[in-house]
Amino acid sequence: MNPIYLDNNATTRVDPEVVAAMLPFFTEHFGNPSSIHAFGSQVGKALKEARQKMQALLGAEHDTEIIFTSCGTESDTTAILSALRAQPEKNTIITTVVEHPAILSLCDWLEKEGYIVHRLRVDRKGRLDLDEYRSLLVNNVALVTVMWANNETGTIFPVETMAEMAAAKGIMFHTDAVQAVGKLPIDLKATKIDMLSLSGHKLHAPKGIGVLYLRRGCRFRPLLRGGHQERGRRAGTENAPSIVALGKAAELAIEHMHHENTEVRRLRDRLEQGILSQVTHAFITGDTASRLPNTSNIAFEYVEGESILLLLNKQGIAASSGSACTSGSLEPSHVMRAMGIPYTAAHGTIRFSLSRYTTEEEIDRVIAAVPPIIAQLRELSPYWNENGPVENPERAFAPAYA
Amino acid sequence: MWEYSEKVREYFFNPRNSGPLEEANGVGDVGSIQCGDALRLMLKVNPDTEVIEEARFQTFGCGSAIASSSALTEIVKGMTLDEALKVSNQNIADYLDGLPPEKMHCSVMGREALHAAIANYRGETQTDAHEEGALVCKCFAVDALLIEDVVRANNLNTVEEVTFYTKAGGGCASCHEGIEEILAKVKGERSGPGEVSPPMKPIAPRAAPKLTLVERIRRIEAVLASVRPMLVRDHGDVELVEVQGRNIYVHLKGSCAGCMMEAATLGGIQQKMIESLGELVQVLPASYMPAETSC
Ligand SMILES: Cc1ncc(COP(=O)(O)O)c(C=O)c1O
Ligand code: FES
């Protein structure tokens, strides 16, 4: 039985066409693009093409607005530190409680260094309160950094509107679009977004390559200083094979954008329908009215996520969970807690993330596999009797101490 | 994902003795859904012989929680209550050919459930014992007594180990100080009565009589000899490598070397050295020794 990969928000398979495009840059085109001789100039030309393809995917006005980095995390870090260093008179960052650790950990650290960090809260569906946001847009804010789409639930934030609001107050706006790029049509030149991060391995390019989009005219301070690469904005000899790969991946993403938003969405909806029509006490987390087309996050009450993943894995199905046990942190995911998902469900959240390779047959196999797994685990659970949760689970299950 | 042993996988995929036990006369519930795992152990005890004739479980939790619960039921079946009370969390882990360190708390939960079930059968209120223990970790509702018990039984030395075994400290981390205090207390007991080190004296460099080099080395060796038994018990050892002025270089061997305990161990030795020599010295790993500078 072929394995089924539904963990594409964690990472994606490199497209075979992408692999083919990058391979020559390990062998015959190994030159340093900065060199004058023919070995170098061929590579330089390939990088320029890759930059233009990325420009097209993002709808950027200029190809020089694309800076290649080593990963999404580097792009995020560069953006935040740059905004602070370029505007030393400002000391405040606005972000959200549900960002990726690439943003949150850095903000925690900056807070210790004396900066002020406002973390916008979310409601039960993972949505922001734009009135609260508006009230925080004041003079001393150096940067707003808000993710375009959430990696766990797929919830999309209205970053275009939020960037307009920030721009009206003269405040810089960055978005971590690692999960959005390649899944949503993006046209940066029509927005007020100043900086955007993306990561190659989420859109069928290799791991270890990313982009920071930097709007022309946006004040900037590099993270890495050294050579003149990327026009002095990111020193270090270019990772030519991966940049070429990312260019190819961008081209393919444009080709598949329609498929992603029609067929992939249809399969995702079919999966949710198929599971929820058979399993009771389960619900979709996040904002179903505004979500990535490929992501589904389902909370199964009274069962624990790692157990579900182990049983899915036994049938060759790969997904992920926000449960404490799988994160290694002993607490359920910060995104689930921020949304106020009750503990009875937060430990049992499973994320299925599809890709353009996902087939209907695979989805149907998952639909068939999940209900018996949930039933089997609920049978083991002290919070469940034959056909439903025990009444008042907290009382029925009475630990000697708690 | 975790590296589970074959045995853990087997007991997770095909759990023995799961489901409710109607005739149970001893039931122990531990954990809660907030914490991410909860276990109900049900025993059917023969009132005449006190033999556990039947044991079943219901568990909400991860793979190793389910496997540990199932293993526990297999272990205690056929035991008398007194025998069962001797089952340790390590026995449960061993039965499963080991658990990943981060998952040892699953076996601890098994042992707790067993004690709760036996207390329930005997009509004792187990709560008493636990209400005495102050709540140390609010995130995971772990009290001081449990931590102390587990630290003692498993010879734990670090906060991280305590987290692996009990979960305490694995959330907001604000209870780490409390856990450190318990560790220090138990450690004090381990070094034996009479030997409990007095609270650190301020190390006012006494106007000590200047020691000869031979006398200094003798005292240094004596200090090392006094800490050696403790290190040997943890499968380690210590050896004097070189004395250069105020720097004393030692070689820590065995499981102490390189582990997080190394710094703590050296710190402890240094404190003793300072007291014994009456001067400020620094105890350093031999690897810190300045390399011979050849011209
Ligand atoms: C929203 C988001 N931001 C940032 C990252 C980090 O990207 P990278 O792994 O390339 O550093 C990820 C990937 O997990 C992500 O999902
Ligand atoms: S109180 Fe112990 S980890 Fe939070």
PDB file of C-alpha atoms and ligand atoms in Angstrom, chain A residues 329-331, chain B residues 135-142 147 163 167-176 179, ligand 2:
ATOM      1  CA  SER A 329       6.559  20.417  25.191  1.00  0.00           C
ATOM      2  CA  LEU A 330       4.009  18.611  27.406  1.00  0.00           C
ATOM      3  CA  GLU A 331       1.433  21.284  26.633  1.00  0.00           C
TER       4      GLU A 331
ATOM      5  CA  LEU B 135       1.566  21.754  45.013  1.00  0.00           C
ATOM      6  CA  VAL B 136       4.850  22.492  43.295  1.00  0.00           C
ATOM      7  CA  CYS B 137       3.999  22.434  39.626  1.00  0.00           C
ATOM      8  CA  LYS B 138       0.713  24.136  38.851  1.00  0.00           C
ATOM      9  CA  CYS B 139       0.838  23.362  35.167  1.00  0.00           C
ATOM     10  CA  PHE B 140       0.724  19.612  35.771  1.00  0.00           C
ATOM     11  CA  ALA B 141      -0.660  19.448  39.295  1.00  0.00           C
ATOM     12  CA  VAL B 142       2.352  17.685  40.764  1.00  0.00           C
ATOM     13  CA  ILE B 147       8.488  14.664  43.219  1.00  0.00           C
ATOM     14  CA  THR B 163      10.263  16.668  34.143  1.00  0.00           C
ATOM     15  CA  LYS B 167       6.053  16.199  33.934  1.00  0.00           C
ATOM     16  CA  ALA B 168       6.573  18.755  36.694  1.00  0.00           C
ATOM     17  CA  GLY B 169       8.419  21.710  35.243  1.00  0.00           C
ATOM     18  CA  GLY B 170       7.536  20.948  31.640  1.00  0.00           C
ATOM     19  CA  GLY B 171       5.173  23.873  31.162  1.00  0.00           C
ATOM     20  CA  CYS B 172       5.724  27.484  32.123  1.00  0.00           C
ATOM     21  CA  ALA B 173       8.950  26.565  33.957  1.00  0.00           C
ATOM     22  CA  SER B 174       8.090  28.832  36.853  1.00  0.00           C
ATOM     23  CA  CYS B 175       8.307  25.916  39.306  1.00  0.00           C
ATOM     24  CA  HIS B 176      11.921  25.053  38.458  1.00  0.00           C
ATOM     25  CA  ILE B 179      12.007  21.503  41.999  1.00  0.00           C
TER      26      ILE B 179
HETATM   27  S1  FES C   2       4.206  25.282  37.249  1.00  0.00           S
HETATM   28 FE1  FES C   2       5.487  23.666  36.694  1.00  0.00          FE
HETATM   29  S2  FES C   2       5.797  23.966  34.636  1.00  0.00           S
HETATM   30 FE2  FES C   2       4.403  25.512  35.130  1.00  0.00          FE
END
